[in-house]
Protein backbone atom coordinates (compact mmCIF):
# COMPACT_ATOMS: atom_id res chain seq x y z
CA UNK A 1 0.00 0.00 0.00
CA UNK A 2 1.43 3.36 -1.02
CA UNK A 3 0.15 6.93 -0.75
CA UNK A 4 -0.20 9.01 -3.90
CA UNK A 5 1.59 11.91 -2.21
CA UNK A 6 5.10 12.50 -0.85
CA UNK A 7 3.94 14.91 1.87
CA UNK A 8 0.85 15.19 4.04
CA UNK A 9 0.00 18.84 3.51
CA UNK A 10 -3.76 18.58 3.71
CA UNK A 11 -6.74 16.30 3.16
CA UNK A 12 -7.44 18.35 0.02
CA UNK A 13 -4.50 16.65 -1.71
CA UNK A 14 -5.46 13.08 -0.65
CA UNK A 15 -7.54 10.66 -2.69
CA UNK A 16 -10.27 8.52 -1.06
CA UNK A 17 -7.90 5.55 -1.60
CA UNK A 18 -5.14 7.37 0.32
CA UNK A 19 -7.55 8.00 3.20
CA UNK A 20 -8.64 4.35 3.25
CA UNK A 21 -4.98 3.25 3.20
CA UNK A 22 -4.14 5.47 6.18
CA UNK A 23 -7.20 4.36 8.18
CA UNK A 24 -6.56 0.67 7.45
CA UNK A 25 -2.90 0.99 8.44
CA UNK A 26 -3.92 2.89 11.59
CA UNK A 27 -6.17 -0.03 12.60
CA UNK A 28 -3.14 -2.32 12.41
CA UNK A 29 -1.08 0.06 14.55
CA UNK A 30 -3.92 0.38 17.04
CA UNK A 31 -3.67 -3.38 17.49
CA UNK A 32 0.09 -3.00 18.13
CA UNK A 33 -0.67 -0.37 20.77
CA UNK A 34 -2.83 -2.86 22.74
CA UNK A 35 0.15 -5.24 23.17
CA UNK A 36 2.35 -5.31 26.30
CA UNK A 37 5.28 -4.18 24.09
CA UNK A 38 3.85 -1.28 22.10
CA UNK A 39 6.86 -0.72 19.88
CA UNK A 40 7.78 -1.84 16.34
CA UNK A 41 11.12 -1.34 14.53
CA UNK A 42 9.55 0.07 11.32
CA UNK A 43 11.31 3.49 11.34
CA UNK A 44 14.52 2.46 13.10
CA UNK A 45 16.80 4.36 10.70
CA UNK A 46 14.57 7.41 10.32
CA UNK A 47 15.07 10.75 12.09
CA UNK A 48 12.07 13.07 12.46
CA UNK A 49 11.96 16.67 13.68
CA UNK A 50 8.78 17.99 15.29
CA UNK A 51 8.84 21.67 14.44
CA UNK A 52 6.24 23.53 16.50
CA UNK A 53 5.92 27.26 15.86
CA UNK A 54 2.57 27.32 17.67
CA UNK A 55 1.40 25.85 20.97
CA UNK A 56 0.11 22.30 21.16
CA UNK A 57 -0.56 19.63 23.75
CA UNK A 58 -2.24 16.71 21.97
CA UNK A 59 -0.70 16.90 18.51
CA UNK A 60 2.89 17.37 19.66
CA UNK A 61 2.79 14.59 22.25
CA UNK A 62 0.88 12.31 19.89
CA UNK A 63 3.42 12.72 17.06
CA UNK A 64 6.33 12.21 19.42
CA UNK A 65 4.77 9.10 20.87
CA UNK A 66 3.93 7.77 17.39
CA UNK A 67 7.56 8.30 16.33
CA UNK A 68 8.88 6.54 19.44
CA UNK A 69 6.46 3.61 18.99
CA UNK A 70 7.88 3.25 15.45
CA UNK A 71 11.47 3.37 16.81
CA UNK A 72 12.33 6.60 14.94
CA UNK A 73 14.83 9.08 16.36
CA UNK A 74 13.01 12.29 17.25
CA UNK A 75 14.02 15.90 17.79
CA UNK A 76 11.60 18.45 19.26
CA UNK A 77 11.86 22.07 18.22
CA UNK A 78 9.67 24.84 19.62
CA UNK A 79 10.00 28.36 18.24
CA UNK A 80 10.06 29.89 21.72
CA UNK A 81 13.60 29.52 23.05
CA UNK A 82 15.05 29.07 19.54
CA UNK A 83 16.98 31.41 17.22
CA UNK A 84 13.69 32.38 15.56
CA UNK A 85 13.66 35.24 18.10
CA UNK A 86 16.95 36.44 16.52
CA UNK A 87 15.31 36.73 13.12
CA UNK A 88 16.13 33.37 11.54
CA UNK A 89 13.73 32.50 8.73
CA UNK A 90 11.63 29.33 8.55
CA UNK A 91 13.61 28.08 5.56
CA UNK A 92 17.00 28.75 7.19
CA UNK A 93 15.87 27.04 10.39
CA UNK A 94 14.69 23.95 8.54
CA UNK A 95 17.72 23.80 6.23
CA UNK A 96 20.01 23.93 9.28
CA UNK A 97 18.10 21.12 10.96
CA UNK A 98 18.07 19.03 7.77
CA UNK A 99 21.84 19.43 7.35
CA UNK A 100 22.10 17.29 10.50
CA UNK A 101 20.63 14.40 8.46
CA UNK A 102 16.98 14.64 9.44
CA UNK A 103 14.60 12.68 7.18
CA UNK A 104 11.11 14.00 7.92
CA UNK A 105 9.57 17.24 9.21
CA UNK A 106 6.35 17.45 11.22
CA UNK A 107 5.33 21.08 11.38
CA UNK A 108 2.73 23.25 13.12
CA UNK A 109 2.70 26.92 12.16
CA UNK A 110 0.34 29.84 12.68
CA UNK A 111 0.72 30.85 9.02
CA UNK A 112 -1.64 29.10 6.62
CA UNK A 113 0.40 27.52 3.83
CA UNK A 114 3.69 27.29 5.77
CA UNK A 115 4.10 23.51 5.16
CA UNK A 116 3.21 23.97 1.47
CA UNK A 117 5.95 26.62 1.22
CA UNK A 118 8.46 24.24 2.82
CA UNK A 119 7.50 21.36 0.55
CA UNK A 120 8.26 23.50 -2.54
CA UNK A 121 11.75 24.34 -1.26
CA UNK A 122 12.48 20.87 0.16
CA UNK A 123 10.93 18.45 -2.33
CA UNK A 124 13.01 15.50 -1.11
CA UNK A 125 12.00 15.71 2.57
CA UNK A 126 8.60 14.45 3.66
CA UNK A 127 6.64 17.28 5.30
CA UNK A 128 3.70 16.50 7.58
CA UNK A 129 1.29 19.31 8.38
CA UNK A 130 0.41 19.29 12.09
CA UNK A 131 -1.88 22.33 11.67
CA UNK A 132 -1.29 25.48 9.59
CA UNK A 133 -3.12 28.64 10.59
CA UNK A 134 -6.79 28.50 9.61
CA UNK A 135 -6.09 26.18 6.69
CA UNK A 136 -5.84 22.45 7.53
CA UNK A 137 -5.13 19.98 10.33
CA UNK A 138 -5.08 16.75 8.33
CA UNK A 139 -4.07 14.27 11.04
CA UNK A 140 -6.90 15.59 13.25
CA UNK A 141 -9.44 14.87 10.49
CA UNK A 142 -7.93 11.41 9.97
CA UNK A 143 -8.13 10.54 13.65
CA UNK A 144 -11.67 11.94 13.79
CA UNK A 145 -12.65 9.71 10.85
CA UNK A 146 -10.98 6.71 12.46
CA UNK A 147 -12.86 7.37 15.71
CA UNK A 148 -16.24 7.74 13.96
CA UNK A 149 -15.70 4.46 12.08
CA UNK A 150 -14.68 2.72 15.27
CA UNK A 151 -17.85 3.86 17.07
CA UNK A 152 -20.56 3.67 14.37
CA UNK A 153 -19.07 2.00 11.27
CA UNK A 154 -18.24 3.24 7.76
CA UNK A 155 -18.36 6.96 7.00
CA UNK A 156 -20.43 6.65 3.82
CA UNK A 157 -23.94 7.97 4.44
CA UNK A 158 -23.26 9.13 7.99
CA UNK A 159 -24.52 12.59 8.95
CA UNK A 160 -21.85 14.70 10.65
CA UNK A 161 -22.33 18.23 11.95
CA UNK A 162 -19.39 20.51 12.77
CA UNK A 163 -20.53 22.95 15.44
CA UNK A 164 -19.17 26.39 16.28
CA UNK A 165 -16.34 28.51 14.93
CA UNK A 166 -16.18 27.17 11.38
CA UNK A 167 -14.62 30.38 10.04
CA UNK A 168 -11.34 30.05 11.95
CA UNK A 169 -11.11 26.27 12.26
CA UNK A 170 -8.53 24.22 10.37
CA UNK A 171 -10.13 21.14 11.96
CA UNK A 172 -13.43 22.04 10.27
CA UNK A 173 -11.90 22.42 6.80
CA UNK A 174 -9.93 19.16 6.99
CA UNK A 175 -12.99 17.32 8.32
CA UNK A 176 -15.19 18.71 5.55
CA UNK A 177 -12.74 17.61 2.84
CA UNK A 178 -12.33 14.15 4.35
CA UNK A 179 -15.97 13.43 5.14
CA UNK A 180 -17.13 14.57 1.70
CA UNK A 181 -14.45 12.47 -0.04
CA UNK A 182 -15.60 9.43 1.95
CA UNK A 183 -19.31 9.89 1.17
CA UNK A 184 -20.59 11.32 4.46
CA UNK A 185 -23.19 14.10 4.62
CA UNK A 186 -21.78 17.22 6.27
CA UNK A 187 -23.49 20.16 7.96
CA UNK A 188 -21.98 23.17 9.69
CA UNK A 189 -23.86 24.83 12.56
CA UNK A 190 -23.15 27.99 14.51
CA UNK A 191 -23.74 31.72 14.52
CA UNK A 192 -23.83 33.34 11.05
CA UNK A 193 -20.78 35.46 11.97
CA UNK A 194 -18.67 32.31 12.47
CA UNK A 195 -19.72 30.50 9.28
CA UNK A 196 -18.13 31.64 6.00
CA UNK A 197 -20.56 32.99 3.40
CA UNK A 198 -20.87 30.76 0.31
CA UNK A 199 -19.59 27.67 2.20
CA UNK A 200 -22.36 25.58 0.62
CA UNK A 201 -21.33 26.59 -2.91
CA UNK A 202 -17.60 26.23 -2.15
CA UNK A 203 -17.57 22.99 -0.14
CA UNK A 204 -20.97 21.36 -0.59
CA UNK A 205 -22.02 21.38 3.06
CA UNK A 206 -25.41 22.16 4.58
CA UNK A 207 -25.69 25.18 6.91
CA UNK A 208 -27.90 25.37 10.01
CA UNK A 209 -28.03 28.29 12.43
CA UNK A 210 -30.26 26.46 14.93
CA UNK A 211 -28.17 24.07 17.03
CA UNK A 212 -31.12 21.95 18.19
CA UNK A 213 -32.19 21.28 14.58
CA UNK A 214 -28.58 20.44 13.66
CA UNK A 215 -28.29 17.93 16.51
CA UNK A 216 -31.65 16.37 15.60
CA UNK A 217 -30.34 15.83 12.04
CA UNK A 218 -26.94 14.29 12.78
CA UNK A 219 -25.36 10.97 13.79
CA UNK A 220 -22.18 12.71 14.96
CA UNK A 221 -21.56 16.22 16.35
CA UNK A 222 -17.96 17.43 16.27
CA UNK A 223 -17.93 20.46 18.57
CA UNK A 224 -15.24 23.07 17.90
CA UNK A 225 -13.52 25.56 20.14
CA UNK A 226 -14.08 29.29 19.71
CA UNK A 227 -10.71 30.39 18.32
CA UNK A 228 -10.48 33.70 20.17
CA UNK A 229 -6.77 33.99 19.32
CA UNK A 230 -7.61 34.09 15.59
CA UNK A 231 -10.45 36.64 15.83
CA UNK A 232 -9.48 40.27 15.39
CA UNK A 233 -13.01 41.60 15.82
CA UNK A 234 -16.01 40.82 18.00
CA UNK A 235 -18.03 38.10 16.27
CA UNK A 236 -20.48 37.24 19.06
CA UNK A 237 -21.76 39.12 22.09
CA UNK A 238 -20.25 37.17 25.01
CA UNK A 239 -19.09 33.66 25.92
CA UNK A 240 -22.14 33.34 28.21
CA UNK A 241 -24.54 34.17 25.38
CA UNK A 242 -22.61 31.90 23.02
CA UNK A 243 -23.12 29.04 25.49
CA UNK A 244 -26.85 29.78 25.72
CA UNK A 245 -27.33 29.73 21.93
CA UNK A 246 -24.66 27.31 20.69
CA UNK A 247 -23.34 25.40 23.70
CA UNK A 248 -23.92 21.64 23.64
CA UNK A 249 -25.54 21.23 27.03
CA UNK A 250 -27.09 18.25 28.85
CA UNK A 251 -30.49 19.97 28.67
CA UNK A 252 -30.20 20.18 24.87
CA UNK A 253 -29.03 16.56 24.60
CA UNK A 254 -32.04 15.45 26.68
CA UNK A 255 -34.40 17.52 24.53
CA UNK A 256 -33.23 15.99 21.24
CA UNK A 257 -33.70 12.51 22.76
CA UNK A 258 -31.56 10.78 20.12
CA UNK A 259 -28.29 8.81 20.27
CA UNK A 260 -25.55 10.90 18.75
CA UNK A 261 -21.77 10.68 19.05
CA UNK A 262 -20.10 13.74 20.59
CA UNK A 263 -16.58 14.68 19.51
CA UNK A 264 -14.23 17.58 20.21
CA UNK A 265 -10.65 18.03 18.92
CA UNK A 266 -9.53 19.81 22.11
CA UNK A 267 -8.59 21.92 23.88
CA UNK A 268 -12.10 22.24 25.35
CA UNK A 269 -13.52 25.48 26.71
CA UNK A 270 -15.82 23.85 29.25
CA UNK A 271 -19.04 25.79 29.74
CA UNK A 272 -18.62 27.64 26.44
CA UNK A 273 -19.01 25.37 23.38
CA UNK A 274 -19.70 22.24 25.45
CA UNK A 275 -20.70 21.55 29.05
CA UNK A 276 -18.69 19.16 31.21
CA UNK A 277 -21.49 16.63 31.66
CA UNK A 278 -21.68 16.20 27.86
CA UNK A 279 -17.90 16.27 27.26
CA UNK A 280 -17.45 13.60 29.93
CA UNK A 281 -20.72 11.73 29.25
CA UNK A 282 -21.42 8.34 27.66
CA UNK A 283 -22.02 9.80 24.19
CA UNK A 284 -18.57 11.46 24.15
CA UNK A 285 -15.59 9.83 22.40
CA UNK A 286 -13.24 12.76 23.06
CA UNK A 287 -10.55 10.73 24.83
CA UNK A 288 -10.83 7.90 22.28
CA UNK A 289 -10.03 10.53 19.61
CA UNK A 290 -6.83 11.38 21.49
CA UNK A 291 -5.95 7.69 21.92
CA UNK A 292 -6.55 7.01 18.21
CA UNK A 293 -4.35 9.95 17.24
CA UNK A 294 -1.21 7.95 18.04
CA UNK A 295 -2.15 5.03 15.76
CA UNK A 296 -3.24 7.38 12.97
CA UNK A 297 0.01 9.38 13.14
CA UNK A 298 2.02 6.13 13.20
CA UNK A 299 0.23 5.18 9.98
CA UNK A 300 0.94 8.53 8.31
CA UNK A 301 4.65 8.50 9.23
CA UNK A 302 5.08 4.83 8.29
CA UNK A 303 3.40 5.23 4.90
CA UNK A 304 5.29 8.44 4.00
CA UNK A 305 8.64 7.02 5.12
CA UNK A 306 8.07 3.86 3.09
CA UNK A 307 6.97 5.63 -0.06
CA UNK A 308 8.99 4.69 -3.19
CA UNK A 309 9.14 7.20 -6.07
N1 LIG B 1 -6.45 19.03 18.59
C1 LIG B 1 -5.30 19.74 18.67
O1 LIG B 1 -4.71 20.11 17.65
O2 LIG B 1 -4.87 19.99 19.95
P1 LIG B 1 -3.49 20.69 20.30
O3 LIG B 1 -3.59 22.12 19.84
O4 LIG B 1 -3.34 20.55 21.78
O5 LIG B 1 -2.41 19.98 19.55
Coordinates of C-alpha atoms and ligand atoms in Angstrom, one line a residue:
X1 CA 0.0 0.0 0.0
X2 CA 1.4 3.4 -1.0
X3 CA 0.1 6.9 -0.7
X4 CA -0.2 9.0 -3.9
X5 CA 1.6 11.9 -2.2
X6 CA 5.1 12.5 -0.9
X7 CA 3.9 14.9 1.9
X8 CA 0.9 15.2 4.0
X9 CA 0.0 18.8 3.5
X10 CA -3.8 18.6 3.7
X11 CA -6.7 16.3 3.2
X12 CA -7.4 18.3 0.0
X13 CA -4.5 16.6 -1.7
X14 CA -5.5 13.1 -0.7
X15 CA -7.5 10.7 -2.7
X16 CA -10.3 8.5 -1.1
X17 CA -7.9 5.6 -1.6
X18 CA -5.1 7.4 0.3
X19 CA -7.5 8.0 3.2
X20 CA -8.6 4.3 3.3
X21 CA -5.0 3.3 3.2
X22 CA -4.1 5.5 6.2
X23 CA -7.2 4.4 8.2
X24 CA -6.6 0.7 7.5
X25 CA -2.9 1.0 8.4
X26 CA -3.9 2.9 11.6
X27 CA -6.2 0.0 12.6
X28 CA -3.1 -2.3 12.4
X29 CA -1.1 0.1 14.5
X30 CA -3.9 0.4 17.0
X31 CA -3.7 -3.4 17.5
X32 CA 0.1 -3.0 18.1
X33 CA -0.7 -0.4 20.8
X34 CA -2.8 -2.9 22.7
X35 CA 0.2 -5.2 23.2
X36 CA 2.3 -5.3 26.3
X37 CA 5.3 -4.2 24.1
X38 CA 3.9 -1.3 22.1
X39 CA 6.9 -0.7 19.9
X40 CA 7.8 -1.8 16.3
X41 CA 11.1 -1.3 14.5
X42 CA 9.5 0.1 11.3
X43 CA 11.3 3.5 11.3
X44 CA 14.5 2.5 13.1
X45 CA 16.8 4.4 10.7
X46 CA 14.6 7.4 10.3
X47 CA 15.1 10.8 12.1
X48 CA 12.1 13.1 12.5
X49 CA 12.0 16.7 13.7
X50 CA 8.8 18.0 15.3
X51 CA 8.8 21.7 14.4
X52 CA 6.2 23.5 16.5
X53 CA 5.9 27.3 15.9
X54 CA 2.6 27.3 17.7
X55 CA 1.4 25.8 21.0
X56 CA 0.1 22.3 21.2
X57 CA -0.6 19.6 23.7
X58 CA -2.2 16.7 22.0
X59 CA -0.7 16.9 18.5
X60 CA 2.9 17.4 19.7
X61 CA 2.8 14.6 22.3
X62 CA 0.9 12.3 19.9
X63 CA 3.4 12.7 17.1
X64 CA 6.3 12.2 19.4
X65 CA 4.8 9.1 20.9
X66 CA 3.9 7.8 17.4
X67 CA 7.6 8.3 16.3
X68 CA 8.9 6.5 19.4
X69 CA 6.5 3.6 19.0
X70 CA 7.9 3.3 15.4
X71 CA 11.5 3.4 16.8
X72 CA 12.3 6.6 14.9
X73 CA 14.8 9.1 16.4
X74 CA 13.0 12.3 17.3
X75 CA 14.0 15.9 17.8
X76 CA 11.6 18.4 19.3
X77 CA 11.9 22.1 18.2
X78 CA 9.7 24.8 19.6
X79 CA 10.0 28.4 18.2
X80 CA 10.1 29.9 21.7
X81 CA 13.6 29.5 23.0
X82 CA 15.1 29.1 19.5
X83 CA 17.0 31.4 17.2
X84 CA 13.7 32.4 15.6
X85 CA 13.7 35.2 18.1
X86 CA 16.9 36.4 16.5
X87 CA 15.3 36.7 13.1
X88 CA 16.1 33.4 11.5
X89 CA 13.7 32.5 8.7
X90 CA 11.6 29.3 8.6
X91 CA 13.6 28.1 5.6
X92 CA 17.0 28.8 7.2
X93 CA 15.9 27.0 10.4
X94 CA 14.7 24.0 8.5
X95 CA 17.7 23.8 6.2
X96 CA 20.0 23.9 9.3
X97 CA 18.1 21.1 11.0
X98 CA 18.1 19.0 7.8
X99 CA 21.8 19.4 7.3
X100 CA 22.1 17.3 10.5
X101 CA 20.6 14.4 8.5
X102 CA 17.0 14.6 9.4
X103 CA 14.6 12.7 7.2
X104 CA 11.1 14.0 7.9
X105 CA 9.6 17.2 9.2
X106 CA 6.4 17.4 11.2
X107 CA 5.3 21.1 11.4
X108 CA 2.7 23.3 13.1
X109 CA 2.7 26.9 12.2
X110 CA 0.3 29.8 12.7
X111 CA 0.7 30.8 9.0
X112 CA -1.6 29.1 6.6
X113 CA 0.4 27.5 3.8
X114 CA 3.7 27.3 5.8
X115 CA 4.1 23.5 5.2
X116 CA 3.2 24.0 1.5
X117 CA 6.0 26.6 1.2
X118 CA 8.5 24.2 2.8
X119 CA 7.5 21.4 0.5
X120 CA 8.3 23.5 -2.5
X121 CA 11.7 24.3 -1.3
X122 CA 12.5 20.9 0.2
X123 CA 10.9 18.5 -2.3
X124 CA 13.0 15.5 -1.1
X125 CA 12.0 15.7 2.6
X126 CA 8.6 14.4 3.7
X127 CA 6.6 17.3 5.3
X128 CA 3.7 16.5 7.6
X129 CA 1.3 19.3 8.4
X130 CA 0.4 19.3 12.1
X131 CA -1.9 22.3 11.7
X132 CA -1.3 25.5 9.6
X133 CA -3.1 28.6 10.6
X134 CA -6.8 28.5 9.6
X135 CA -6.1 26.2 6.7
X136 CA -5.8 22.4 7.5
X137 CA -5.1 20.0 10.3
X138 CA -5.1 16.7 8.3
X139 CA -4.1 14.3 11.0
X140 CA -6.9 15.6 13.2
X141 CA -9.4 14.9 10.5
X142 CA -7.9 11.4 10.0
X143 CA -8.1 10.5 13.7
X144 CA -11.7 11.9 13.8
X145 CA -12.6 9.7 10.8
X146 CA -11.0 6.7 12.5
X147 CA -12.9 7.4 15.7
X148 CA -16.2 7.7 14.0
X149 CA -15.7 4.5 12.1
X150 CA -14.7 2.7 15.3
X151 CA -17.9 3.9 17.1
X152 CA -20.6 3.7 14.4
X153 CA -19.1 2.0 11.3
X154 CA -18.2 3.2 7.8
X155 CA -18.4 7.0 7.0
X156 CA -20.4 6.7 3.8
X157 CA -23.9 8.0 4.4
X158 CA -23.3 9.1 8.0
X159 CA -24.5 12.6 8.9
X160 CA -21.9 14.7 10.6
X161 CA -22.3 18.2 11.9
X162 CA -19.4 20.5 12.8
X163 CA -20.5 23.0 15.4
X164 CA -19.2 26.4 16.3
X165 CA -16.3 28.5 14.9
X166 CA -16.2 27.2 11.4
X167 CA -14.6 30.4 10.0
X168 CA -11.3 30.0 12.0
X169 CA -11.1 26.3 12.3
X170 CA -8.5 24.2 10.4
X171 CA -10.1 21.1 12.0
X172 CA -13.4 22.0 10.3
X173 CA -11.9 22.4 6.8
X174 CA -9.9 19.2 7.0
X175 CA -13.0 17.3 8.3
X176 CA -15.2 18.7 5.6
X177 CA -12.7 17.6 2.8
X178 CA -12.3 14.1 4.3
X179 CA -16.0 13.4 5.1
X180 CA -17.1 14.6 1.7
X181 CA -14.5 12.5 0.0
X182 CA -15.6 9.4 1.9
X183 CA -19.3 9.9 1.2
X184 CA -20.6 11.3 4.5
X185 CA -23.2 14.1 4.6
X186 CA -21.8 17.2 6.3
X187 CA -23.5 20.2 8.0
X188 CA -22.0 23.2 9.7
X189 CA -23.9 24.8 12.6
X190 CA -23.1 28.0 14.5
X191 CA -23.7 31.7 14.5
X192 CA -23.8 33.3 11.1
X193 CA -20.8 35.5 12.0
X194 CA -18.7 32.3 12.5
X195 CA -19.7 30.5 9.3
X196 CA -18.1 31.6 6.0
X197 CA -20.6 33.0 3.4
X198 CA -20.9 30.8 0.3
X199 CA -19.6 27.7 2.2
X200 CA -22.4 25.6 0.6
X201 CA -21.3 26.6 -2.9
X202 CA -17.6 26.2 -2.2
X203 CA -17.6 23.0 -0.1
X204 CA -21.0 21.4 -0.6
X205 CA -22.0 21.4 3.1
X206 CA -25.4 22.2 4.6
X207 CA -25.7 25.2 6.9
X208 CA -27.9 25.4 10.0
X209 CA -28.0 28.3 12.4
X210 CA -30.3 26.5 14.9
X211 CA -28.2 24.1 17.0
X212 CA -31.1 21.9 18.2
X213 CA -32.2 21.3 14.6
X214 CA -28.6 20.4 13.7
X215 CA -28.3 17.9 16.5
X216 CA -31.7 16.4 15.6
X217 CA -30.3 15.8 12.0
X218 CA -26.9 14.3 12.8
X219 CA -25.4 11.0 13.8
X220 CA -22.2 12.7 15.0
X221 CA -21.6 16.2 16.4
X222 CA -18.0 17.4 16.3
X223 CA -17.9 20.5 18.6
X224 CA -15.2 23.1 17.9
X225 CA -13.5 25.6 20.1
X226 CA -14.1 29.3 19.7
X227 CA -10.7 30.4 18.3
X228 CA -10.5 33.7 20.2
X229 CA -6.8 34.0 19.3
X230 CA -7.6 34.1 15.6
X231 CA -10.5 36.6 15.8
X232 CA -9.5 40.3 15.4
X233 CA -13.0 41.6 15.8
X234 CA -16.0 40.8 18.0
X235 CA -18.0 38.1 16.3
X236 CA -20.5 37.2 19.1
X237 CA -21.8 39.1 22.1
X238 CA -20.2 37.2 25.0
X239 CA -19.1 33.7 25.9
X240 CA -22.1 33.3 28.2
X241 CA -24.5 34.2 25.4
X242 CA -22.6 31.9 23.0
X243 CA -23.1 29.0 25.5
X244 CA -26.8 29.8 25.7
X245 CA -27.3 29.7 21.9
X246 CA -24.7 27.3 20.7
X247 CA -23.3 25.4 23.7
X248 CA -23.9 21.6 23.6
X249 CA -25.5 21.2 27.0
X250 CA -27.1 18.2 28.8
X251 CA -30.5 20.0 28.7
X252 CA -30.2 20.2 24.9
X253 CA -29.0 16.6 24.6
X254 CA -32.0 15.4 26.7
X255 CA -34.4 17.5 24.5
X256 CA -33.2 16.0 21.2
X257 CA -33.7 12.5 22.8
X258 CA -31.6 10.8 20.1
X259 CA -28.3 8.8 20.3
X260 CA -25.5 10.9 18.7
X261 CA -21.8 10.7 19.0
X262 CA -20.1 13.7 20.6
X263 CA -16.6 14.7 19.5
X264 CA -14.2 17.6 20.2
X265 CA -10.6 18.0 18.9
X266 CA -9.5 19.8 22.1
X267 CA -8.6 21.9 23.9
X268 CA -12.1 22.2 25.3
X269 CA -13.5 25.5 26.7
X270 CA -15.8 23.8 29.3
X271 CA -19.0 25.8 29.7
X272 CA -18.6 27.6 26.4
X273 CA -19.0 25.4 23.4
X274 CA -19.7 22.2 25.4
X275 CA -20.7 21.5 29.0
X276 CA -18.7 19.2 31.2
X277 CA -21.5 16.6 31.7
X278 CA -21.7 16.2 27.9
X279 CA -17.9 16.3 27.3
X280 CA -17.4 13.6 29.9
X281 CA -20.7 11.7 29.2
X282 CA -21.4 8.3 27.7
X283 CA -22.0 9.8 24.2
X284 CA -18.6 11.5 24.2
X285 CA -15.6 9.8 22.4
X286 CA -13.2 12.8 23.1
X287 CA -10.6 10.7 24.8
X288 CA -10.8 7.9 22.3
X289 CA -10.0 10.5 19.6
X290 CA -6.8 11.4 21.5
X291 CA -6.0 7.7 21.9
X292 CA -6.5 7.0 18.2
X293 CA -4.3 10.0 17.2
X294 CA -1.2 7.9 18.0
X295 CA -2.2 5.0 15.8
X296 CA -3.2 7.4 13.0
X297 CA 0.0 9.4 13.1
X298 CA 2.0 6.1 13.2
X299 CA 0.2 5.2 10.0
X300 CA 0.9 8.5 8.3
X301 CA 4.6 8.5 9.2
X302 CA 5.1 4.8 8.3
X303 CA 3.4 5.2 4.9
X304 CA 5.3 8.4 4.0
X305 CA 8.6 7.0 5.1
X306 CA 8.1 3.9 3.1
X307 CA 7.0 5.6 -0.1
X308 CA 9.0 4.7 -3.2
X309 CA 9.1 7.2 -6.1
Ligands
LIG1 N1 -6.4 19.0 18.6 C1 -5.3 19.7 18.7 O1 -4.7 20.1 17.6 O2 -4.9 20.0 20.0 P1 -3.5 20.7 20.3 O3 -3.6 22.1 19.8 O4 -3.3 20.6 21.8 O5 -2.4 20.0 19.6

